[in-house]
XYZ file of C-alpha atoms in Angstrom:
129
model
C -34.485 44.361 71.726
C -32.805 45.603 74.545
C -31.983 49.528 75.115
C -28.241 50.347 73.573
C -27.585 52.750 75.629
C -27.518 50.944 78.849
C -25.416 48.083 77.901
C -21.650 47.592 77.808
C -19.908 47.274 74.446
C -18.959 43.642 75.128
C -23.137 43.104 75.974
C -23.894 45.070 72.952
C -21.257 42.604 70.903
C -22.765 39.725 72.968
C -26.125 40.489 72.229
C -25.616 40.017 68.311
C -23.584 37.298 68.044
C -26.675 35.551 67.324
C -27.963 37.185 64.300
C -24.872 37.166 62.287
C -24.303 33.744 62.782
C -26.183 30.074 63.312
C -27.128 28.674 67.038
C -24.974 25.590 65.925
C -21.883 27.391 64.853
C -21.745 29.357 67.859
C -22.391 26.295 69.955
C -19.098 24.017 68.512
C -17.126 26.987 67.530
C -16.307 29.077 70.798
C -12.633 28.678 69.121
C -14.124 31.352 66.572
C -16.489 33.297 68.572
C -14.848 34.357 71.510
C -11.575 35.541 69.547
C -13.999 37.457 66.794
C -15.500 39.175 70.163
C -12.252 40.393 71.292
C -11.430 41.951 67.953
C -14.720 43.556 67.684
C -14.300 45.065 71.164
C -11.018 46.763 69.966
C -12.987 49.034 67.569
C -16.445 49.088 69.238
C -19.599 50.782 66.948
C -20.195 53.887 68.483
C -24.033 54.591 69.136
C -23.843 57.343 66.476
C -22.096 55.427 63.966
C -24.605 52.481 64.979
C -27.608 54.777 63.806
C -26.013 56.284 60.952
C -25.997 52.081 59.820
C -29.499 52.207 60.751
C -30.418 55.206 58.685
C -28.278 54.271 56.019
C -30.210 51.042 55.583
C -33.546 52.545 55.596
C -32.936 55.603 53.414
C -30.342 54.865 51.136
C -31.672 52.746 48.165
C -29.476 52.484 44.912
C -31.318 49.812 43.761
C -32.357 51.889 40.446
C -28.468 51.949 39.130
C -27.711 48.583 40.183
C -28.130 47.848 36.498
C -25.396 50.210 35.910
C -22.599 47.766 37.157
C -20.473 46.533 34.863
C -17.918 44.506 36.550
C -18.033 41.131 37.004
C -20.142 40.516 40.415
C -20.773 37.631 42.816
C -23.083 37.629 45.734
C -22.727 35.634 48.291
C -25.430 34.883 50.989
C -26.406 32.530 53.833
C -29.642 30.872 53.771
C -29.807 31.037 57.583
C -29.246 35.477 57.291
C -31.451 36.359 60.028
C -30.575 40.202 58.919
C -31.097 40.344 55.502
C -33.659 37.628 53.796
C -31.704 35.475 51.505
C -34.319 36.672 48.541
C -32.265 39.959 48.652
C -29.257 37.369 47.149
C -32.214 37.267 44.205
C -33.304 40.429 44.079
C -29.800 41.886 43.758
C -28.719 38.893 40.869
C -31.542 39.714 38.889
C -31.201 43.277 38.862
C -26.927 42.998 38.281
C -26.015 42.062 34.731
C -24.332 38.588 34.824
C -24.392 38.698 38.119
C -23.144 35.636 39.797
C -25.215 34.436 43.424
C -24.149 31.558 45.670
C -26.433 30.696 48.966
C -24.725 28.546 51.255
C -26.768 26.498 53.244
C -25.941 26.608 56.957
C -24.881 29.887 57.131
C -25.886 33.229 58.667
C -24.846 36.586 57.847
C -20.911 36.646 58.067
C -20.692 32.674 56.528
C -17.914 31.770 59.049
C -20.183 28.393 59.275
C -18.993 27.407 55.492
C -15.475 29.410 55.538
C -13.946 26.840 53.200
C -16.629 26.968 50.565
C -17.032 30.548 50.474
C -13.248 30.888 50.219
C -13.565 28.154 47.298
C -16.334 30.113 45.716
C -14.311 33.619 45.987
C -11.031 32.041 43.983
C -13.228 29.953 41.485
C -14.418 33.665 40.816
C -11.657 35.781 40.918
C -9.909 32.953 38.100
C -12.776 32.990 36.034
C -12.851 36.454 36.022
């Protein structure tokens, strides 16, 4: 992985388009990906907020009360996630009380590849709920 610190905020942006979503998506969708570029540049992550993410992902582990939750709780995750294994989608349903988990297929980590299922999925939820 390339050195943060010596690279622009649009190379930084650049540089992770492909782990949050699919090689195919990005391909056929520059409708989608150059736009969502442009609106992450208007709040680019600092460097310090970037390793307070870091840190925060490798020190701060809740996973003992997530048997506490008692609202109703979907997961959603793409089978393609490149950033966090799709077994985490398990991990976290079995540990949530009637916890509800949907993969979807061909997607990465933000699921723009399946936007009209996931948006299906959310409002079949929030009804049911």
């Amino acid at each position: 992985m390339a050195d943060r610190s010596t690279l622009s905020p649009e190379e930084i942006v650049r540089m992770n388009i492909p782990t949050i979503l699919t090689e195919d998506f990005i391909k056929n969708n520059p409708d989608f990906v150059e736009p969502y570029i442009q609106r992450t540049l208007k709040a680019p992550l600092s460097e310090e907020a970037f390793m307070h993410q870091v840190n925060a992902l490798m020190n701060f582990n809740t996973y003992d009360r997530l048997g506490q939750i008692k609202a109703p709780t979907l997961i959603l995750h793409g089978k393609r996630d490149v950033l966090v294994p799709p077994e985490n989608g398990s991990i976290l349903a079995e540990a949530i009380p009637n916890a509800k988990l949907v993969y979807f297929e061909n997607s990465a980590h933000i699921l723009a590849e399946e936007m009209e299922k996931v948006l299906q999925v959310l409002i079949d939820f929030l009804v049911e709920s």
